[in-house]
Coordinates of C-alpha atoms and ligand atoms in Angstrom, one line a residue:
F1 CA -0.4 0.1 0.1
K2 CA 3.2 1.9 0.2
G3 CA 3.3 2.1 -3.1
A4 CA 0.0 3.9 -4.2
G5 CA 0.3 5.9 -1.6
F6 CA 3.0 7.6 -3.5
V7 CA 1.7 7.4 -6.2
L8 CA -1.4 8.9 -4.9
A9 CA 1.4 11.2 -3.5
C10 CA 2.8 11.7 -6.5
L11 CA 0.2 13.1 -8.1
F12 CA -1.6 15.8 -6.0
S13 CA 2.5 16.7 -6.0
G14 CA 2.0 17.3 -9.7
I15 CA 6.1 15.1 -10.5
F16 CA 3.6 13.4 -13.0
A17 CA 2.1 17.7 -13.6
K18 CA 2.0 17.6 -17.7
P19 CA 4.9 20.5 -19.0
L20 CA 2.8 23.5 -19.3
W21 CA 2.7 23.5 -23.2
A22 CA 0.9 19.9 -22.8
Q23 CA -1.7 21.2 -20.7
Q24 CA -2.3 24.6 -23.3
K25 CA -4.2 21.4 -25.0
Q26 CA -7.3 23.9 -23.4
S27 CA -10.1 23.7 -26.5
R28 CA -10.7 27.4 -26.9
P29 CA -7.6 28.0 -29.5
N30 CA -5.1 31.1 -29.5
I31 CA -5.4 33.5 -32.1
V32 CA -2.9 35.2 -33.8
I33 CA -3.9 38.3 -36.6
I34 CA -1.0 39.7 -38.6
I35 CA -1.8 43.1 -39.9
S36 CA 0.0 44.6 -42.8
D37 CA -0.2 47.8 -44.0
D38 CA -1.1 47.8 -48.6
H39 CA 0.2 44.7 -49.6
A40 CA -0.8 44.2 -52.7
L41 CA -1.9 40.8 -53.4
S42 CA 0.0 40.8 -57.2
T43 CA 3.2 40.5 -54.5
I44 CA 2.7 38.0 -52.8
G45 CA 3.1 34.2 -54.4
A46 CA -0.2 32.8 -53.4
Y47 CA -2.0 35.2 -55.1
G48 CA 0.3 34.1 -58.3
A49 CA 3.5 36.6 -58.2
K50 CA 6.6 35.5 -58.8
Y51 CA 8.8 38.0 -57.3
G52 CA 9.7 35.2 -54.6
A53 CA 9.4 38.6 -52.2
S54 CA 6.8 36.0 -49.8
P55 CA 8.3 32.4 -48.9
H56 CA 6.9 32.9 -44.9
I57 CA 3.3 33.7 -45.7
D58 CA 3.2 31.4 -49.0
Q59 CA 4.1 28.6 -46.4
L60 CA 1.2 29.9 -44.0
A61 CA -1.1 29.6 -46.7
K62 CA 0.4 26.0 -47.8
Q63 CA -0.5 25.1 -44.4
G64 CA -3.8 27.2 -44.4
A65 CA -6.6 28.2 -46.4
T66 CA -6.4 31.2 -49.1
F67 CA -9.4 33.3 -49.0
T68 CA -8.7 34.4 -53.2
N69 CA -12.5 36.9 -52.7
A70 CA -11.9 39.0 -49.9
F71 CA -12.6 42.4 -49.7
V72 CA -12.8 45.6 -47.5
N73 CA -15.6 47.4 -47.1
N74 CA -13.9 51.6 -47.5
S75 CA -9.9 50.8 -49.0
L76 CA -8.4 52.9 -46.4
C77 CA -6.3 52.3 -43.3
A78 CA -8.5 53.7 -40.0
P79 CA -11.7 52.7 -41.8
S80 CA -10.8 49.0 -42.0
R81 CA -9.0 48.6 -38.7
A82 CA -12.1 50.2 -36.7
T83 CA -14.3 47.5 -39.3
L84 CA -11.5 44.7 -38.0
L85 CA -12.2 45.6 -34.7
T86 CA -15.6 46.1 -34.1
G87 CA -17.3 44.0 -37.6
K88 CA -19.0 47.0 -38.4
Y89 CA -19.6 49.5 -41.5
S90 CA -17.4 52.9 -41.3
H91 CA -21.2 54.5 -40.7
V92 CA -21.8 52.5 -38.3
N93 CA -18.4 51.8 -35.9
G94 CA -18.0 56.0 -36.9
L95 CA -14.9 55.9 -37.7
R96 CA -15.2 57.0 -42.3
D97 CA -11.9 58.3 -42.9
N98 CA -8.5 59.4 -41.6
R99 CA -9.1 61.9 -40.3
D100 CA -12.1 61.1 -38.1
Q101 CA -11.0 59.7 -34.3
F102 CA -11.7 56.4 -33.2
D103 CA -14.5 55.2 -30.3
A104 CA -12.3 53.1 -28.8
S105 CA -15.0 52.4 -25.9
Q106 CA -17.8 50.5 -28.1
D107 CA -18.4 46.9 -27.9
V108 CA -14.9 45.5 -30.5
F109 CA -14.1 41.5 -30.1
P110 CA -11.2 41.6 -28.7
R111 CA -12.9 42.8 -25.2
R112 CA -15.5 40.3 -25.7
L113 CA -12.7 37.7 -26.0
Q114 CA -10.9 39.6 -22.7
Q115 CA -14.3 39.1 -20.8
A116 CA -14.4 35.4 -21.4
G117 CA -10.7 35.2 -20.4
F118 CA -8.0 35.1 -23.0
Q119 CA -5.4 37.4 -23.2
T120 CA -5.2 40.2 -25.7
A121 CA -2.7 42.2 -27.0
W122 CA -2.1 45.1 -29.8
I123 CA 1.3 45.5 -31.8
G124 CA 2.4 48.1 -34.1
K125 CA 0.7 50.3 -36.3
W126 CA -3.0 51.3 -35.0
H127 CA -3.5 54.6 -36.8
L128 CA -6.4 55.1 -34.8
K129 CA -6.2 58.9 -32.8
N130 CA -7.1 57.1 -29.3
Y131 CA -5.2 54.3 -26.7
P132 CA -6.6 51.6 -28.1
Q133 CA -9.6 49.5 -24.8
G134 CA -10.5 46.4 -24.6
F135 CA -6.8 44.6 -24.6
D136 CA -4.1 43.7 -21.6
Y137 CA -1.0 44.8 -23.3
W138 CA -1.0 47.4 -25.9
S139 CA 1.9 49.3 -27.6
I140 CA 1.4 51.3 -30.8
L141 CA 2.9 53.3 -33.4
P142 CA 1.9 57.5 -32.5
D143 CA -0.1 57.8 -36.5
Q144 CA 1.9 55.9 -39.2
G145 CA 4.9 55.6 -37.5
Q146 CA 8.2 55.4 -38.4
Y147 CA 10.2 53.1 -40.5
Y148 CA 13.7 53.8 -38.9
N149 CA 14.2 53.9 -35.2
P150 CA 10.6 54.5 -34.5
D151 CA 8.9 56.0 -31.2
L152 CA 6.0 53.6 -29.9
I153 CA 3.5 54.3 -27.2
G154 CA 2.7 52.2 -24.2
M155 CA 0.4 51.8 -21.9
K156 CA 1.0 55.3 -19.4
G157 CA 1.3 56.9 -22.7
D158 CA 5.0 57.6 -22.6
T159 CA 7.0 57.5 -25.7
V160 CA 9.7 55.6 -26.2
R161 CA 12.3 55.0 -29.3
K162 CA 13.3 52.2 -30.1
E163 CA 16.6 51.8 -32.5
G164 CA 16.1 49.5 -35.2
Y165 CA 14.0 48.9 -38.0
C166 CA 10.5 49.4 -37.4
T167 CA 9.4 45.3 -38.9
D168 CA 11.9 44.0 -36.6
I169 CA 11.0 46.2 -33.7
I170 CA 7.3 45.1 -34.1
T171 CA 7.8 41.3 -34.2
N172 CA 10.3 41.5 -31.2
L173 CA 7.5 43.3 -28.7
T174 CA 5.5 40.5 -30.4
V175 CA 7.6 37.6 -28.9
D176 CA 8.5 39.2 -26.0
W177 CA 4.7 39.5 -24.8
L178 CA 4.8 36.0 -26.0
D179 CA 7.7 34.7 -23.7
K180 CA 5.5 37.0 -20.6
R181 CA 2.0 35.9 -21.2
D182 CA -0.3 33.9 -18.5
K183 CA 0.4 30.4 -19.9
T184 CA -2.4 29.2 -18.2
K185 CA -5.1 31.9 -20.4
P186 CA -5.8 31.4 -24.5
F187 CA -4.6 34.2 -26.0
C188 CA -5.2 36.7 -29.2
V189 CA -2.9 39.1 -30.6
I190 CA -2.8 41.7 -33.3
I191 CA 0.9 41.9 -35.2
G192 CA -0.2 45.7 -36.7
Q193 CA 2.6 46.4 -39.3
K194 CA 3.4 49.1 -41.0
A195 CA 4.7 47.8 -43.8
P196 CA 4.8 48.5 -47.1
H197 CA 3.2 51.4 -46.8
R198 CA 4.6 54.5 -48.4
P199 CA 7.5 56.2 -48.7
W200 CA 8.7 51.9 -48.9
M201 CA 11.5 52.6 -46.4
P202 CA 13.6 48.6 -46.3
D203 CA 15.3 47.7 -44.5
A204 CA 19.5 48.0 -45.0
R205 CA 19.6 44.6 -45.8
D206 CA 17.3 43.9 -48.1
L207 CA 17.6 47.8 -50.1
R208 CA 20.0 45.2 -53.2
R209 CA 17.0 42.4 -53.0
F210 CA 15.4 43.6 -56.6
E211 CA 18.3 45.4 -58.0
Q212 CA 18.5 42.5 -61.1
T213 CA 15.1 42.8 -61.7
K214 CA 13.2 44.1 -64.5
F215 CA 9.3 44.9 -63.6
A216 CA 6.5 44.2 -66.6
L217 CA 4.5 47.2 -66.8
P218 CA 1.3 45.7 -65.4
A219 CA -1.2 45.7 -69.4
N220 CA -2.7 49.1 -67.8
F221 CA -0.2 51.3 -67.0
Y222 CA -1.1 53.9 -69.3
D223 CA -4.6 53.8 -68.9
D224 CA -6.8 56.7 -71.0
Y225 CA -9.5 57.0 -68.2
K226 CA -12.0 56.9 -70.4
D227 CA -15.8 57.1 -69.6
R228 CA -14.7 57.0 -66.1
I229 CA -14.8 60.7 -64.6
A230 CA -13.2 59.3 -61.5
A231 CA -10.0 58.1 -62.1
Q232 CA -9.7 61.0 -64.7
T233 CA -9.3 63.1 -61.7
Q234 CA -7.4 61.5 -59.4
D235 CA -4.0 62.4 -58.3
M236 CA -2.7 59.2 -57.1
S237 CA -0.5 58.0 -60.2
I238 CA 3.1 57.5 -60.7
A239 CA 4.2 59.6 -63.3
K240 CA 2.3 63.0 -62.1
T241 CA 2.2 62.4 -58.3
M242 CA 4.6 59.7 -56.9
Q243 CA 7.6 62.5 -55.9
L244 CA 10.9 61.1 -57.1
G245 CA 12.7 62.8 -53.9
Y246 CA 10.0 61.7 -50.6
D247 CA 9.2 58.7 -52.6
L248 CA 12.2 57.6 -54.5
K249 CA 14.6 58.6 -52.2
M250 CA 16.4 61.2 -54.8
K251 CA 18.2 64.4 -52.9
N252 CA 18.3 65.9 -56.8
D253 CA 14.4 66.5 -56.8
P254 CA 14.4 69.7 -57.6
A255 CA 11.2 70.4 -56.8
D256 CA 11.3 68.8 -53.3
P257 CA 15.2 69.1 -52.8
K258 CA 13.9 68.3 -48.6
S259 CA 12.6 65.3 -48.1
A260 CA 15.2 62.6 -49.5
I261 CA 17.7 64.2 -47.0
N262 CA 14.9 64.8 -43.7
A263 CA 14.1 60.9 -44.4
T264 CA 17.8 60.3 -43.1
K265 CA 17.5 62.1 -40.0
R266 CA 16.2 59.7 -38.0
M267 CA 18.7 57.7 -38.3
N268 CA 21.9 56.4 -37.0
P269 CA 25.3 56.9 -37.9
V270 CA 26.0 53.1 -39.6
Q271 CA 22.2 53.0 -41.0
Q272 CA 23.1 56.4 -42.9
R273 CA 26.1 55.4 -44.6
A274 CA 23.8 52.9 -45.5
W275 CA 21.4 53.9 -46.9
N276 CA 23.0 56.8 -49.2
A277 CA 25.5 54.1 -50.2
Y278 CA 22.9 52.8 -52.0
Y279 CA 20.6 55.7 -53.2
D280 CA 23.4 58.3 -53.4
S281 CA 24.8 55.5 -56.1
V282 CA 21.2 54.6 -57.9
Q283 CA 21.3 58.1 -57.6
N284 CA 24.7 58.1 -60.0
D285 CA 23.2 55.9 -62.4
M286 CA 19.9 57.9 -63.1
V287 CA 21.4 61.3 -63.8
K288 CA 23.7 59.4 -66.4
Q289 CA 20.6 58.0 -68.2
Q290 CA 19.1 62.0 -68.3
L291 CA 15.1 60.7 -68.3
S292 CA 12.3 62.4 -69.6
G293 CA 9.5 61.6 -70.6
K294 CA 8.3 57.7 -70.1
A295 CA 11.5 57.0 -69.8
L296 CA 12.1 58.0 -66.4
I297 CA 7.9 57.5 -65.3
E298 CA 9.2 53.7 -66.3
W299 CA 12.7 54.5 -64.4
K300 CA 9.8 55.8 -61.5
Y301 CA 8.0 52.5 -61.7
Q302 CA 10.8 50.5 -61.2
R303 CA 12.1 52.7 -58.5
Y304 CA 9.0 51.9 -56.4
M305 CA 8.7 48.6 -58.0
K306 CA 11.9 47.7 -55.9
D307 CA 11.0 49.5 -53.2
Y308 CA 7.5 48.0 -52.5
L309 CA 9.0 45.0 -52.2
A310 CA 12.3 45.0 -50.1
T311 CA 10.0 46.1 -47.6
T312 CA 8.3 43.0 -48.4
V313 CA 10.9 41.2 -48.5
S314 CA 11.6 42.2 -44.1
L315 CA 8.1 41.9 -43.5
D316 CA 7.4 37.9 -44.7
R317 CA 10.7 37.0 -42.5
N318 CA 9.5 38.7 -39.5
I319 CA 6.0 36.4 -40.0
G320 CA 8.6 34.0 -40.2
E321 CA 9.5 34.7 -37.2
I322 CA 6.2 34.7 -35.7
M323 CA 5.8 31.0 -36.8
D324 CA 8.8 29.7 -35.5
Y325 CA 7.9 31.4 -32.3
L326 CA 5.0 29.0 -32.7
D327 CA 6.7 25.9 -33.5
K328 CA 9.2 25.7 -30.8
N329 CA 6.9 26.9 -28.1
H330 CA 4.3 24.1 -28.9
L331 CA 1.3 26.6 -29.8
S332 CA 0.9 26.6 -33.9
E333 CA -1.4 23.1 -33.9
N334 CA -3.7 25.2 -31.5
T335 CA -3.3 29.0 -32.6
I336 CA -5.5 30.0 -35.7
V337 CA -2.9 32.4 -37.3
V338 CA -4.4 35.0 -40.3
Y339 CA -2.4 37.0 -43.1
T340 CA -4.1 40.1 -43.8
S341 CA -3.3 43.3 -44.8
D342 CA -5.6 47.0 -44.2
Q343 CA -7.1 47.0 -47.4
G344 CA -4.7 45.8 -51.2
F345 CA -2.4 48.6 -53.4
Y346 CA -2.2 49.4 -56.3
M347 CA 1.2 48.5 -58.6
G348 CA 0.9 50.6 -61.1
E349 CA -2.1 49.2 -63.2
H350 CA -4.2 51.9 -64.0
G351 CA -0.8 53.6 -64.0
W352 CA -1.4 54.9 -59.8
F353 CA -0.3 54.1 -56.2
D354 CA -2.3 54.0 -53.7
K355 CA -5.4 52.7 -53.0
R356 CA -9.0 53.9 -52.1
F357 CA -11.0 52.7 -55.2
M358 CA -13.9 50.1 -55.2
Y359 CA -11.4 48.9 -57.9
E360 CA -10.0 45.5 -57.6
E361 CA -7.0 46.0 -57.0
S362 CA -7.7 48.2 -53.3
M363 CA -11.1 46.7 -52.4
H364 CA -9.0 42.9 -52.4
A365 CA -7.6 42.3 -49.1
P366 CA -4.7 38.9 -48.6
F367 CA -6.7 37.2 -46.2
I368 CA -4.4 33.5 -45.4
V369 CA -6.5 31.0 -42.2
R370 CA -4.1 28.3 -41.0
Y371 CA -5.8 26.6 -38.1
P372 CA -4.5 22.6 -38.3
K373 CA -8.1 21.3 -36.0
M374 CA -10.2 23.0 -38.8
V375 CA -8.7 24.6 -42.2
K376 CA -7.7 22.3 -45.0
P377 CA -4.0 23.1 -46.1
N378 CA -2.7 23.9 -49.3
S379 CA -7.1 25.5 -50.0
K380 CA -8.1 28.0 -51.7
V381 CA -11.2 29.7 -51.3
S382 CA -13.1 31.5 -53.3
Q383 CA -16.5 32.1 -51.6
L384 CA -16.6 36.4 -51.3
V385 CA -15.9 37.4 -47.5
S386 CA -15.8 40.6 -46.0
N387 CA -13.7 42.7 -43.7
V388 CA -16.5 43.0 -41.6
D389 CA -17.2 38.9 -41.4
F390 CA -13.2 38.8 -39.6
A391 CA -14.5 39.5 -35.6
P392 CA -17.5 37.8 -35.9
T393 CA -15.5 35.1 -37.6
F394 CA -13.0 35.2 -34.9
L395 CA -15.4 35.7 -31.8
D396 CA -17.9 32.2 -33.3
L397 CA -13.8 30.3 -33.7
A398 CA -13.1 31.3 -30.0
G399 CA -16.8 30.0 -29.1
V400 CA -17.8 33.6 -27.8
S401 CA -21.6 34.3 -28.3
I402 CA -22.0 37.3 -31.5
P403 CA -23.2 40.7 -30.3
K404 CA -26.6 41.4 -32.4
E405 CA -25.5 44.3 -33.0
I406 CA -22.8 43.0 -35.1
Q407 CA -22.6 44.0 -39.1
G408 CA -21.0 41.3 -40.3
K409 CA -21.1 37.1 -40.7
S410 CA -19.3 34.3 -39.2
F411 CA -18.1 32.7 -41.5
V412 CA -16.5 29.3 -39.4
K413 CA -18.7 26.9 -41.7
L414 CA -16.5 28.1 -45.0
L415 CA -13.0 27.5 -43.0
K416 CA -14.6 24.4 -42.4
N417 CA -15.6 23.3 -46.0
G418 CA -14.3 25.2 -47.7
K419 CA -17.3 26.2 -49.3
E420 CA -19.9 27.1 -47.8
K421 CA -21.7 30.3 -49.3
I422 CA -21.8 33.6 -46.5
R423 CA -22.9 36.5 -48.4
E424 CA -23.9 37.2 -52.3
S425 CA -22.1 40.2 -52.2
V426 CA -20.1 42.4 -50.5
Y427 CA -20.6 46.2 -50.5
Y428 CA -18.3 49.0 -50.3
H429 CA -18.3 52.5 -49.2
Y430 CA -15.1 55.4 -48.8
Y431 CA -15.6 58.9 -47.4
E432 CA -12.2 60.4 -47.6
F433 CA -12.6 63.6 -50.1
P434 CA -12.3 65.9 -51.1
A435 CA -8.3 65.0 -49.4
E436 CA -4.8 64.0 -50.4
H437 CA -4.7 61.2 -53.7
S438 CA -8.4 62.9 -54.8
V439 CA -10.8 60.0 -54.4
R440 CA -14.2 61.2 -55.1
K441 CA -16.3 59.5 -52.3
H442 CA -18.7 56.3 -54.1
F443 CA -20.4 53.7 -52.9
G444 CA -21.2 49.9 -54.6
I445 CA -21.5 47.0 -54.6
R446 CA -19.9 44.0 -55.6
T447 CA -20.8 40.5 -56.8
D448 CA -18.9 37.4 -58.0
R449 CA -19.3 39.1 -61.9
Y450 CA -20.8 42.3 -61.4
K451 CA -19.5 45.6 -60.0
L452 CA -21.6 48.7 -59.7
I453 CA -20.6 51.4 -58.6
R454 CA -21.9 55.2 -57.7
F455 CA -20.2 58.2 -57.1
Y456 CA -21.6 61.6 -55.4
G457 CA -20.3 64.7 -54.5
K458 CA -20.0 67.7 -57.1
Q459 CA -21.2 65.5 -59.7
D460 CA -22.9 62.2 -59.9
F461 CA -22.4 59.3 -62.2
W462 CA -22.4 55.7 -61.9
E463 CA -19.5 52.5 -63.1
F464 CA -20.3 49.4 -64.1
Y465 CA -17.7 46.2 -65.3
D466 CA -18.1 42.7 -65.9
L467 CA -15.3 41.5 -64.4
K468 CA -15.2 38.3 -66.2
T469 CA -15.2 39.7 -69.7
D470 CA -12.9 42.7 -68.2
P471 CA -11.0 41.6 -65.1
H472 CA -8.9 45.0 -65.2
E473 CA -11.6 47.6 -65.0
M474 CA -10.9 49.6 -68.2
K475 CA -14.9 49.0 -69.5
N476 CA -17.6 51.1 -67.7
L477 CA -20.5 49.3 -69.1
Y478 CA -23.0 51.6 -67.4
G479 CA -24.2 53.1 -70.6
D480 CA -24.6 49.9 -72.7
K481 CA -27.5 49.6 -73.3
S482 CA -27.7 45.5 -73.5
K483 CA -26.7 45.6 -69.8
Q484 CA -29.8 47.4 -68.6
A485 CA -32.0 45.1 -67.0
L486 CA -28.4 43.7 -65.2
I487 CA -27.9 47.4 -64.3
T488 CA -31.8 47.7 -62.8
A489 CA -31.5 44.4 -60.9
L490 CA -28.0 44.9 -59.1
K491 CA -29.5 48.7 -58.1
A492 CA -32.4 46.5 -56.4
K493 CA -29.4 45.1 -54.1
L494 CA -27.4 47.5 -53.7
L495 CA -30.1 49.4 -52.7
A496 CA -31.4 46.6 -50.3
L497 CA -28.3 46.6 -49.1
T498 CA -28.1 49.6 -48.0
L499 CA -30.6 49.4 -46.0
E500 CA -29.7 46.5 -44.6
N501 CA -26.4 47.8 -43.3
K502 CA -28.3 50.8 -42.2
D503 CA -26.6 53.3 -44.2
Q504 CA -29.0 56.1 -45.1
L505 CA -26.4 58.7 -46.3
A506 CA -26.1 55.7 -50.0
E507 CA -30.1 55.6 -49.4
G508 CA -30.7 58.5 -49.5
I509 CA -28.8 59.0 -53.0
L510 CA -30.4 56.1 -54.3
K511 CA -34.2 56.8 -53.3
K512 CA -33.9 61.0 -54.6
E513 CA -32.5 59.4 -58.0
N514 CA -35.4 57.4 -58.2
Ligands
SGN601 C1 -0.3 59.1 -45.8 C2 -0.2 58.9 -47.2 C3 -0.9 58.7 -48.9 C4 -1.7 58.1 -47.8 C5 -2.3 57.8 -46.3 C6 -3.5 56.8 -45.8 N1 1.2 60.4 -47.3 O1 -1.1 60.2 -46.0 O2 -0.3 58.2 -49.5 O3 -3.3 57.0 -48.7 O4 -1.4 57.6 -45.9 O5 -2.6 55.7 -45.8 S1 2.1 60.0 -47.3 O6 2.8 61.4 -47.8 O7 2.7 60.6 -45.1 O8 3.2 59.0 -47.0 S2 -3.3 54.6 -45.0 O9 -3.4 53.4 -45.3 O10 -2.8 55.1 -43.8 O11 -5.0 54.8 -45.2
CA602 CA1 -3.1 50.6 -45.1

């Protein structure tokens, strides 16, 4: 009997207790959401890019599902983040454009998780003009943040400058938090990376990564914007808007002799030397070529591609670091990992950079999910989802009930079977005008095949696209007589969406017209 007593004593004293990571095989999953800033699908391997800039994201896609039709409802930073947090459209969560301040006290999904016993954190770019609420820990970049030696605002409102490259620093802060967290609880961390946001400043080690690459111009690089008034009046072209100094780091920009020099002011001498050695040689080479006209525009495009992609290489490497951490700490099985971005981006399509428009490149966001227990590896999901659906999906995955005020729909069933239809269409509404890049206000509907857009403001006009026959949205078919029945049907659907989503402004515009 002595032996039995010993066994019992051991059980109670914990000698047979499982290691901490094994105890963590809790039924509730952890959630890691990596949200980058302006990551164009066209540059990601999992979405067909051939630049080799995203091996870790592509690996994540191999281990999980790649959503090929995930859309944001308002292609701008702060609105996208506000929707991610609330599961509500901009006009309901109150954040319509980057100038608005987010009411952080409103119902956000991380607070719901926190109340259900999750440890929650937001680390990195936040951009909501208010401090986060509903998080056990946060550390955020002020506003857009800086690529080199960024400041970070801590929970006491204190600002600390961290030496190094922003993308690495955000990863390090995340790993520190993961290490120190209460390991008896499930967690949800949102990692907000600044990259690859303008002005696309690469880490020194990546500066030459695409030196030898010659990028093919998109077929519609020299778009004439025929029949598309808003496209004619935008200010986001590589030809006119993109600056040699501010965007492309040339110190000899006659229009702006200061900003390329200012960009290096935050850097330490080692960073400055690496930076100047590289961009001075680029500048010398440009001067020798005496570029003008189309040759200059195409040189700008090449430089843009090189800088942008180089910042995504660091982003991708850092995603690899997070995956490594999860593996080494035996967390990969029970952690849902999501890779997304606050919206897409133009990489020269229509001659543009930036986003904002309801056209495909900017409305489309990357969305990749890995969750070995539920999601089929190496799968593609083509059903439509909107970023209003993200918050309810996370709550559902965590086993937390979805408040009825949330406007999005959980797509857990779609995660499970890869084909469940969640919605027939997605809704869009962009508000920031007049403003930088001059993209007019518009709202609209996108189904799996068609897109109907209503621009409004000083001038009101419509656009209609058949994405099957015109995937690059070059032919506005709104005036095409043969499409009138289709357009009328879509208008009715759009009106129904404005009612369902309680968008009274859009509803009023549509009703006035009839
Ligand atoms: C900055 C950029 C713009 C960009 C907005 C919004 N200009 O203002 O090009 O459209 O951010 O981006 S810059 O001169 O400051 O680089 S967002 O992703 O934050 O919405
Ligand atoms: Ca953005």
